[in-house]
mmCIF file of C-alpha atoms in Angstrom:
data_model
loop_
_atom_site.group_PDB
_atom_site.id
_atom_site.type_symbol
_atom_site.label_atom_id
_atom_site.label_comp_id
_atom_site.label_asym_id
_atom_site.label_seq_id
_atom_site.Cartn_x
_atom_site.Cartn_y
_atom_site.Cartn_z
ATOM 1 C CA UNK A 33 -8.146 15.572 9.386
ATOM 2 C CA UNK A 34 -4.681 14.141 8.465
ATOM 3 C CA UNK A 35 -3.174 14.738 5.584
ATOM 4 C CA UNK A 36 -1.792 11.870 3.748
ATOM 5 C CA UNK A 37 0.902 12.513 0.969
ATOM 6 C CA UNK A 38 4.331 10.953 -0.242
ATOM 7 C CA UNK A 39 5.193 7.243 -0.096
ATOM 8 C CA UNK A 40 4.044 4.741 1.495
ATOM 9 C CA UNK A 41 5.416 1.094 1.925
ATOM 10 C CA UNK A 42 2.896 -1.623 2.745
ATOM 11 C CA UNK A 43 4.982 -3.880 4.796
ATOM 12 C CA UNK A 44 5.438 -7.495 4.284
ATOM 13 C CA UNK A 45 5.373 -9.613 7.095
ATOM 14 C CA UNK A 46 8.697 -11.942 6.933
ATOM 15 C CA UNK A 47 8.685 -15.280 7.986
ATOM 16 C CA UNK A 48 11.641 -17.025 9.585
ATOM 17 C CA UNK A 49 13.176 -20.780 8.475
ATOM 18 C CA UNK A 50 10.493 -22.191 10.896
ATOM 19 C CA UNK A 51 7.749 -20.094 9.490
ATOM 20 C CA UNK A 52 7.112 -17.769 12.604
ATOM 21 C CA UNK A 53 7.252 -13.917 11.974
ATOM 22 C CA UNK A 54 10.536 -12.969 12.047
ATOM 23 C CA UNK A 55 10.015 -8.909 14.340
ATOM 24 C CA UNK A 56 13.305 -8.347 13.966
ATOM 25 C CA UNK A 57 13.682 -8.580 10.289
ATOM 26 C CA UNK A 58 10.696 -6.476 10.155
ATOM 27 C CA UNK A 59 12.089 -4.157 11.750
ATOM 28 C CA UNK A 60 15.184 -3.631 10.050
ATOM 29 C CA UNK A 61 12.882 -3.670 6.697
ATOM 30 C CA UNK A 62 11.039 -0.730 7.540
ATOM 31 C CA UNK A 63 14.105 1.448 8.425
ATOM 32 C CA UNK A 64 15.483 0.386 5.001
ATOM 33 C CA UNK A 65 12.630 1.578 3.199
ATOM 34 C CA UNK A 66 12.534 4.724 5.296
ATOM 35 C CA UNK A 67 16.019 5.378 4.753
ATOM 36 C CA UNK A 68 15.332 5.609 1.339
ATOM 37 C CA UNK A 69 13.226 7.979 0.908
ATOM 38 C CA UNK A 70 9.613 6.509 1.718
ATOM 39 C CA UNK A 71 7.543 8.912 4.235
ATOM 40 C CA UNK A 72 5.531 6.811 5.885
ATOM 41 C CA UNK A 73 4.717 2.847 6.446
ATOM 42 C CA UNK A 74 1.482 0.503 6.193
ATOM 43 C CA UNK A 75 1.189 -2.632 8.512
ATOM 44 C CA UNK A 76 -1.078 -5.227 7.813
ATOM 45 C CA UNK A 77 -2.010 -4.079 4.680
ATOM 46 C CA UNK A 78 -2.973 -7.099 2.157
ATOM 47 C CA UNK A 79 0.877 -6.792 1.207
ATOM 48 C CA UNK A 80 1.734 -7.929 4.861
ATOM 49 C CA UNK A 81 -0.763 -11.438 4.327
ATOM 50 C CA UNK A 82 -2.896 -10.752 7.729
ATOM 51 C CA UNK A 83 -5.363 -12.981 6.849
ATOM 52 C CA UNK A 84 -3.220 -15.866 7.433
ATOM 53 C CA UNK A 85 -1.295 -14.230 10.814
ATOM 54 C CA UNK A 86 -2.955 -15.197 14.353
ATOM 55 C CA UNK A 87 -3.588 -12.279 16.914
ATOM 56 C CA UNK A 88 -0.629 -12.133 18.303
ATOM 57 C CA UNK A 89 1.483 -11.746 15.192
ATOM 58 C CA UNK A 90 -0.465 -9.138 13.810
ATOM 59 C CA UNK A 91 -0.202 -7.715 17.358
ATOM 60 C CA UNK A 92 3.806 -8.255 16.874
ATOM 61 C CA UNK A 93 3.504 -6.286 13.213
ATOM 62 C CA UNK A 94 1.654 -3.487 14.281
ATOM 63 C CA UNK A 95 3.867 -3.165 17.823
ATOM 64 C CA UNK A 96 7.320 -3.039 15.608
ATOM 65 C CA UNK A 97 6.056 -0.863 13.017
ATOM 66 C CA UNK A 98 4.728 1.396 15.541
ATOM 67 C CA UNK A 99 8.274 1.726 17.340
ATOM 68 C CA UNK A 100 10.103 2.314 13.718
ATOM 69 C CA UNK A 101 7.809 5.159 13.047
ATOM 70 C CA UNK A 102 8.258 6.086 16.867
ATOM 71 C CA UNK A 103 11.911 6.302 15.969
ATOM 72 C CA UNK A 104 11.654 7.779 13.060
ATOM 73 C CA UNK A 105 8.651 10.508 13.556
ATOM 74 C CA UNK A 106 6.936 8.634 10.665
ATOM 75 C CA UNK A 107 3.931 8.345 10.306
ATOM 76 C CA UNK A 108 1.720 4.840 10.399
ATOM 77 C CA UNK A 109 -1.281 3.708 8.977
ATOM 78 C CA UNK A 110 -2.799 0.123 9.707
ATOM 79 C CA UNK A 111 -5.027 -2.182 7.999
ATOM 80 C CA UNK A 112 -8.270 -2.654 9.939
ATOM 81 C CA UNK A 113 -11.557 -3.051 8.662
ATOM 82 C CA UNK A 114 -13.855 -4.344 11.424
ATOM 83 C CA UNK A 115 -15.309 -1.900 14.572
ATOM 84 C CA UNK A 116 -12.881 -3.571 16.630
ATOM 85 C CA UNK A 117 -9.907 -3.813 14.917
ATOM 86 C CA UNK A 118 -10.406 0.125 14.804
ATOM 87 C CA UNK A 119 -11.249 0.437 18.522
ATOM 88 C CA UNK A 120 -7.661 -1.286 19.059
ATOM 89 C CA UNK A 121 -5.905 1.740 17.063
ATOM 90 C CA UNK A 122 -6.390 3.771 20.031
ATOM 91 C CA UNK A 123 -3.426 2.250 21.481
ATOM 92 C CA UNK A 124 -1.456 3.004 18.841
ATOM 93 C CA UNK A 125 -0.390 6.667 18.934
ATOM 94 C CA UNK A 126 1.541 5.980 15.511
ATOM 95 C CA UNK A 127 -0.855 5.310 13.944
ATOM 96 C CA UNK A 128 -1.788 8.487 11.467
ATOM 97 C CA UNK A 129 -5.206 6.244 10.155
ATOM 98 C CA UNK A 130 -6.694 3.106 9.443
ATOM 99 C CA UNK A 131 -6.869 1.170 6.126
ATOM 100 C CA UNK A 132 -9.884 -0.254 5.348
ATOM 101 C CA UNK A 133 -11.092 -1.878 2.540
ATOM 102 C CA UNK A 134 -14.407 -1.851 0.556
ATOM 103 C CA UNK A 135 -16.754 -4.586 1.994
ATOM 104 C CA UNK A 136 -15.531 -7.386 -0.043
ATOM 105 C CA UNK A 137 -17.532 -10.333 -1.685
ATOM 106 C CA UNK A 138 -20.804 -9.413 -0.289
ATOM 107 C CA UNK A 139 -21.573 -6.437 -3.052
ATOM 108 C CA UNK A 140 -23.328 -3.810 -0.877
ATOM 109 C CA UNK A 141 -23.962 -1.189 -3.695
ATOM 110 C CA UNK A 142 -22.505 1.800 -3.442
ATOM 111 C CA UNK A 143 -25.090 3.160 -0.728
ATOM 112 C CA UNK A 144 -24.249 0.367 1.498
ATOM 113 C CA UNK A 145 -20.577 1.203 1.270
ATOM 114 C CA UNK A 146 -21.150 4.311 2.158
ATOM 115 C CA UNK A 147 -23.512 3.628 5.142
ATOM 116 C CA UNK A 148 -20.515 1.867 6.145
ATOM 117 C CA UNK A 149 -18.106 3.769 6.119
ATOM 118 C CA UNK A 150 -20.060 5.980 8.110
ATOM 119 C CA UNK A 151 -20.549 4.130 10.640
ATOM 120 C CA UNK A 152 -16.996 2.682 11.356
ATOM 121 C CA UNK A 153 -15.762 6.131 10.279
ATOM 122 C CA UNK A 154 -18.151 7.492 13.433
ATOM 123 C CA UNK A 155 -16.865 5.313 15.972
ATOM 124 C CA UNK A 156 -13.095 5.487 14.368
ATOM 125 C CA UNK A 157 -10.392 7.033 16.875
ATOM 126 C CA UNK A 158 -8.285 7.629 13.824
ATOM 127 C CA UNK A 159 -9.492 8.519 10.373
ATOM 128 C CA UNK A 160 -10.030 6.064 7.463
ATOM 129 C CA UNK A 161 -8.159 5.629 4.217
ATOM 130 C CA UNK A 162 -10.733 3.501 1.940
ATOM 131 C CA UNK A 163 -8.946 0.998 -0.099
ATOM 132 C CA UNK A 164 -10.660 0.910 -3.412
ATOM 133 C CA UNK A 165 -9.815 -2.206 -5.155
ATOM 134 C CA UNK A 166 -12.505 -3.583 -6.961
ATOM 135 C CA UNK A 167 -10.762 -6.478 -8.966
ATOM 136 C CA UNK A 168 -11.100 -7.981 -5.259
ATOM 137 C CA UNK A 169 -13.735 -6.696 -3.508
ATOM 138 C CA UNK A 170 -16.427 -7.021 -6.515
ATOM 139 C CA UNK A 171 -17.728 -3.808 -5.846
ATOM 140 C CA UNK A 172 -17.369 -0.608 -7.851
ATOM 141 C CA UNK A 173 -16.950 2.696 -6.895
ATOM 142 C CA UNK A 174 -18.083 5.615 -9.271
ATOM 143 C CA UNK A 175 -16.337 8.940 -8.961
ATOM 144 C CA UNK A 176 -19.887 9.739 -7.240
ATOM 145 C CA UNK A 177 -19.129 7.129 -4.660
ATOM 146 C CA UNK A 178 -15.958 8.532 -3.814
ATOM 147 C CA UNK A 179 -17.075 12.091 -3.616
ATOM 148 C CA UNK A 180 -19.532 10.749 -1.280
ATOM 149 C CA UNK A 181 -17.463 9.121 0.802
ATOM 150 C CA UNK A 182 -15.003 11.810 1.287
ATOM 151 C CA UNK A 183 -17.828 13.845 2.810
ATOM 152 C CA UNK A 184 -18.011 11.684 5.318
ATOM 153 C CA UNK A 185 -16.162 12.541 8.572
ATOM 154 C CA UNK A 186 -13.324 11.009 9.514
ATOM 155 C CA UNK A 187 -12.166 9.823 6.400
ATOM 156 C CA UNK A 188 -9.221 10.584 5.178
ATOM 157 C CA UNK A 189 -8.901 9.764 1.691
ATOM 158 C CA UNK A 190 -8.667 7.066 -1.091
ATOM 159 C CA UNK A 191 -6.327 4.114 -1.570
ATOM 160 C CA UNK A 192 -7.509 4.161 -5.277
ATOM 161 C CA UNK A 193 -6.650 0.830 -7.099
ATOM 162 C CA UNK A 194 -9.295 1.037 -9.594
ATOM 163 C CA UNK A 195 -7.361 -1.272 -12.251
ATOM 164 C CA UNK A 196 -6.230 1.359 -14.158
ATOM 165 C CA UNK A 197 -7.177 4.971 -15.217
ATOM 166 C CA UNK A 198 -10.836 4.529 -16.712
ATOM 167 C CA UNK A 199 -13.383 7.870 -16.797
ATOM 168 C CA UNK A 200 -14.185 7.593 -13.311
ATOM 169 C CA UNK A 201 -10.521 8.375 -12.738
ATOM 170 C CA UNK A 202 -10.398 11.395 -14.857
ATOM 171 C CA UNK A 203 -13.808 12.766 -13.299
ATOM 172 C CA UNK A 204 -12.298 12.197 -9.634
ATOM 173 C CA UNK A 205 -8.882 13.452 -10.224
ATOM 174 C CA UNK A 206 -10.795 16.519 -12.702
ATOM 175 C CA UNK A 207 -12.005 18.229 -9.373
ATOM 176 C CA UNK A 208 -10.209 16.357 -6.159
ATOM 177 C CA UNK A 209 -12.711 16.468 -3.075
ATOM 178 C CA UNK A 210 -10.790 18.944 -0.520
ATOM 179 C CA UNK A 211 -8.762 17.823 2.077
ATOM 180 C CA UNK A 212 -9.302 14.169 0.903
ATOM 181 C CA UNK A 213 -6.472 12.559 -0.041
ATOM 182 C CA UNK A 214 -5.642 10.464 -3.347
ATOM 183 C CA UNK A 215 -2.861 7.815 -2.617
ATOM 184 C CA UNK A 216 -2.924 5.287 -5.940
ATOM 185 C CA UNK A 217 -2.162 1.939 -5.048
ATOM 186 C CA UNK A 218 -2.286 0.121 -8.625
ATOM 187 C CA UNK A 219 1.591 0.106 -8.926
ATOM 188 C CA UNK A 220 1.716 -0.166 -12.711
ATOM 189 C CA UNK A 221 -0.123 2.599 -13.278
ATOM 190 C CA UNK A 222 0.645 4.538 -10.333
ATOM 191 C CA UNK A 223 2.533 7.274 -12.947
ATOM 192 C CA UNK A 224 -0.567 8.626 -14.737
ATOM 193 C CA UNK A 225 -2.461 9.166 -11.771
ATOM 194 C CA UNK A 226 0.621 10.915 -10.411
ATOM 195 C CA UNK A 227 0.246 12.942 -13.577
ATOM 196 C CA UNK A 228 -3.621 13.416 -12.928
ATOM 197 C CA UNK A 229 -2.773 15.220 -9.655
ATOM 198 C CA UNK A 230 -2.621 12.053 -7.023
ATOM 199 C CA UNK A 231 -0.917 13.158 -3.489
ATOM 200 C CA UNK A 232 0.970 9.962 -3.220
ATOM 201 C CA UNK A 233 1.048 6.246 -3.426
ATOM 202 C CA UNK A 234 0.943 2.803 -1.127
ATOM 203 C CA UNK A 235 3.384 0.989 -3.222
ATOM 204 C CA UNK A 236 4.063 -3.009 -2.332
ATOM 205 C CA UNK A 237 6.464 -2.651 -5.851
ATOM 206 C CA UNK A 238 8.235 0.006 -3.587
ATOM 207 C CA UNK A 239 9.880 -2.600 -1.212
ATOM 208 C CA UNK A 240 12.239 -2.367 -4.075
ATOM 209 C CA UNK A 241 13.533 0.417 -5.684
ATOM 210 C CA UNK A 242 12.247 3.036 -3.084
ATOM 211 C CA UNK A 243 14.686 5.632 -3.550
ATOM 212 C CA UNK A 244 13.213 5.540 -7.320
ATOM 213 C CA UNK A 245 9.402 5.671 -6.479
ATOM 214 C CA UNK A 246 9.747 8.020 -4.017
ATOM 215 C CA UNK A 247 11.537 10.473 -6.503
ATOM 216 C CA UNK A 248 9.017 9.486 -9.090
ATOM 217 C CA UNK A 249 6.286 11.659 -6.630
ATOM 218 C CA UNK A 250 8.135 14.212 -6.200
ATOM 219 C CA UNK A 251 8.956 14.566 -9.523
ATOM 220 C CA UNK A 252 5.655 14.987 -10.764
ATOM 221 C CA UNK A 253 4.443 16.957 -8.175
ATOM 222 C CA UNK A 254 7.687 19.483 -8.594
ATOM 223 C CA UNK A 255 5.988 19.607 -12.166
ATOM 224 C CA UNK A 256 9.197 18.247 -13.616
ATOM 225 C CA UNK A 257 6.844 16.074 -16.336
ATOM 226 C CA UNK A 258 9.517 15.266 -18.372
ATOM 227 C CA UNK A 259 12.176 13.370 -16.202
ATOM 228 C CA UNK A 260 8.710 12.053 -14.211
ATOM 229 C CA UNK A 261 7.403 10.325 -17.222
ATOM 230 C CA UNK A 262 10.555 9.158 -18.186
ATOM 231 C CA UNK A 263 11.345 7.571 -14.946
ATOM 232 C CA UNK A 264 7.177 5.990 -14.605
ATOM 233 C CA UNK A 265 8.367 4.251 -17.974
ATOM 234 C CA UNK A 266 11.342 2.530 -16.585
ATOM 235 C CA UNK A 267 9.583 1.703 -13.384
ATOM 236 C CA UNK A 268 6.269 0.565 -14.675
ATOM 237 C CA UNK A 269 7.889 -2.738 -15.968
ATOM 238 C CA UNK A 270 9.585 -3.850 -12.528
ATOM 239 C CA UNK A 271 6.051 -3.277 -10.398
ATOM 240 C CA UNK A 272 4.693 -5.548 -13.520
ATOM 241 C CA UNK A 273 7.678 -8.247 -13.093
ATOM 242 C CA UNK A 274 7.105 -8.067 -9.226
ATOM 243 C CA UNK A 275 3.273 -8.814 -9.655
ATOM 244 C CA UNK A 276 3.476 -11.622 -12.409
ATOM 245 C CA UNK A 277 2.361 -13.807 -9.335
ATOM 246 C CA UNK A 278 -0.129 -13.493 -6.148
ATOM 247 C CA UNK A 279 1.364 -10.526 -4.195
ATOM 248 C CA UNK A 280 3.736 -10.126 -2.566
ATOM 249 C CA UNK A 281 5.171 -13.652 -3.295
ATOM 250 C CA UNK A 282 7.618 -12.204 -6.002
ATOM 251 C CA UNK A 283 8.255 -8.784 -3.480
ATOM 252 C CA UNK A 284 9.170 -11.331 -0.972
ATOM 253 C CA UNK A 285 11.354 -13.363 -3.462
ATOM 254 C CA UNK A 286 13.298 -10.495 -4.760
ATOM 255 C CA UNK A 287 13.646 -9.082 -0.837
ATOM 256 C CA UNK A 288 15.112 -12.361 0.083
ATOM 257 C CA UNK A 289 17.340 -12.550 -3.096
ATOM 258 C CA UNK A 290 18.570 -9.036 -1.809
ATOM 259 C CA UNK A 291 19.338 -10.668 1.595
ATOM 260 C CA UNK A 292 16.780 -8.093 2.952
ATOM 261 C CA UNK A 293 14.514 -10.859 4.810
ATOM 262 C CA UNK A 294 15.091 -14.303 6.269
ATOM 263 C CA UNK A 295 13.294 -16.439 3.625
ATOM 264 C CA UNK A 296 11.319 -15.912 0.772
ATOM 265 C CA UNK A 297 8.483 -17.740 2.458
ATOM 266 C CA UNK A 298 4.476 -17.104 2.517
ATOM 267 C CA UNK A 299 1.780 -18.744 3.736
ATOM 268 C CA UNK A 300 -1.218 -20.603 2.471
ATOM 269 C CA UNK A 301 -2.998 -20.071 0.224
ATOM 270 C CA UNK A 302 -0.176 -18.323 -1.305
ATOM 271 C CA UNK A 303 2.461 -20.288 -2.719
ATOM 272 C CA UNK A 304 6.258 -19.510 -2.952
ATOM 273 C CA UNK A 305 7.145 -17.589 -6.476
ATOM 274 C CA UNK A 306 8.616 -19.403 -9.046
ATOM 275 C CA UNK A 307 12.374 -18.843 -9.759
ATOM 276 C CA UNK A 308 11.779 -17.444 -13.151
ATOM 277 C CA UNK A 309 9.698 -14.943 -11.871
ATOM 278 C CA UNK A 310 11.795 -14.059 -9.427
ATOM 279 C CA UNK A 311 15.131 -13.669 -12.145
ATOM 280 C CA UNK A 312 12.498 -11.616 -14.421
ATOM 281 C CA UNK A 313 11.803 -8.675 -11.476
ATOM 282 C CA UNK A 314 15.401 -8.752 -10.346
ATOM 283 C CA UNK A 315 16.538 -8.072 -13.256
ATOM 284 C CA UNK A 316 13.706 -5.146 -14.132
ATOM 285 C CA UNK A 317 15.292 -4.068 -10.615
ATOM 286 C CA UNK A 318 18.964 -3.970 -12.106
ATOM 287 C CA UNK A 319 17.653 -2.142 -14.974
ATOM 288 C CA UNK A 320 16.268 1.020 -12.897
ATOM 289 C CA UNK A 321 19.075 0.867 -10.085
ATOM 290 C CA UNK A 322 17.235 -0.570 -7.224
#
């Protein structure tokens, strides 16, 4: 079973003037973020808009962040939620596990999500990092559910983005499930759980600031609480500024604003972040010396 710990950047997917994916920008991206202290990257996660990329492009994002982590010895995870977008990850030697969300929209009750899980988690050539998120999906996960589901072979652990920290939290984090791993993904509050004992984070707010979230991890699992809180309170209002719109149309904004990627451009049905927005997160960046 792998285990999954430190930071982890959820890749955007730039676009060029013309709109195409722009590899090579991508590329240059995910060294950044590695160079700064991140440990490992996440390719098509929601962050990286796959829902509006053809085949081919997502093809092109999972081929370059496979060769940076190549490069790098880093390890990869990729968003894939279907039998045969996991098949495909056998390819992919980089690849560390699969992220795969919660059945979204249809409401399967939590015995349905786990039947599942079980089943893709069966047939899985890597393991499986569930992406809670229920603000999204519409389906919630007790700390029952996800004691359940890390029982389940072949998966991995918990991208836990529960909206907050709520009892369910506490009860989880109380007694951790062995050798499952807790990565928060709610960047606002991604401090506290840190505090409650999480083993790391998939961070969009972390395209910015890296060196900063990174340390915030490892300060809190050093046990250094009080420069840990201290930095979570400076940092907790830039992952705020960064998602006052639809992510990651303000991550991209700020990135572009940096000079970091070609455009600031999404696609449909996102729309481009308004300039105020922008100006608000770079200067919560300026503020914590990203």
């Amino acid at each position: 079973m792998t285990s999954l710990h430190g930071l982890y950047i959820p890749l955007v997917t730039p676009f060029d003037a013309d709109g195409a994916v722009a590899p090579a920008a991508l590329e240059r991206l995910a060294h950044q973020v590695l160079d700064d202290g991140a440990t490992g990257l996440v390719a098509l996660g929601t962050t990286g808009e796959p829902g509006s990329l053809t085949e081919s492009e997502k093809q092109s994002v999972v081929d370059t962040a496979a060769r940076v982590c190549r490069e790098r010895s880093a390890p990869l995870v990729v968003g894939a939620a279907t039998a045969e977008a996991l098949a495909g990850l056998a390819a992919v030697p980089e690849a560390v596990a699969a992220l795969t969300v919660v059945p979204p929209f249809v409401r399967p009750g939590e015995a349905g999500v786990l039947a599942h899980f079980a089943r893709l988690a069966a047939a899985s050539p890597v393991p499986l990092v569930v992406y809670d998120i229920p603000y999204r999906t519409g389906q919630y996960l007790t700390a029952g559910a996800l004691r359940g589901l890390a029982a389940i072979p072949n998966v991995a652990g918990v991208k836990y983005a529960g909206g907050g920290i709520n009892d369910d939290t506490v009860a989880l984090m109380a007694d951790p499930p062995a050798g499952f791993a807790v990565l928060g993904g709610d960047d606002t509050f991604i401090s506290p759980l840190l505090a409650l004992g999480a083993h790391g984070a998939i961070l969009s707010s972390a395209h910015l600031a890296t060196a900063q979230f990174a340390e915030l991890i490892r300060l809190w699992q050093s046990g250094d609480a009080i420069r840990a809180r201290a930095l979570g309170h400076r940092l907790a209002p830039l992952s705020k500024a960064l998602f006052a719109e639809p992510n990651p149309t303000v991550v991209k904004a700020a990135l572009h604003a940096q000079g970091r990627i070609p455009t600031p451009g999404v696609r449909l049905p996102l729309l481009a972040a308004h300039p105020d927005s922008t100006a608000a997160a770079l200067k919560q960046l300026a503020e914590v010396g990203g």
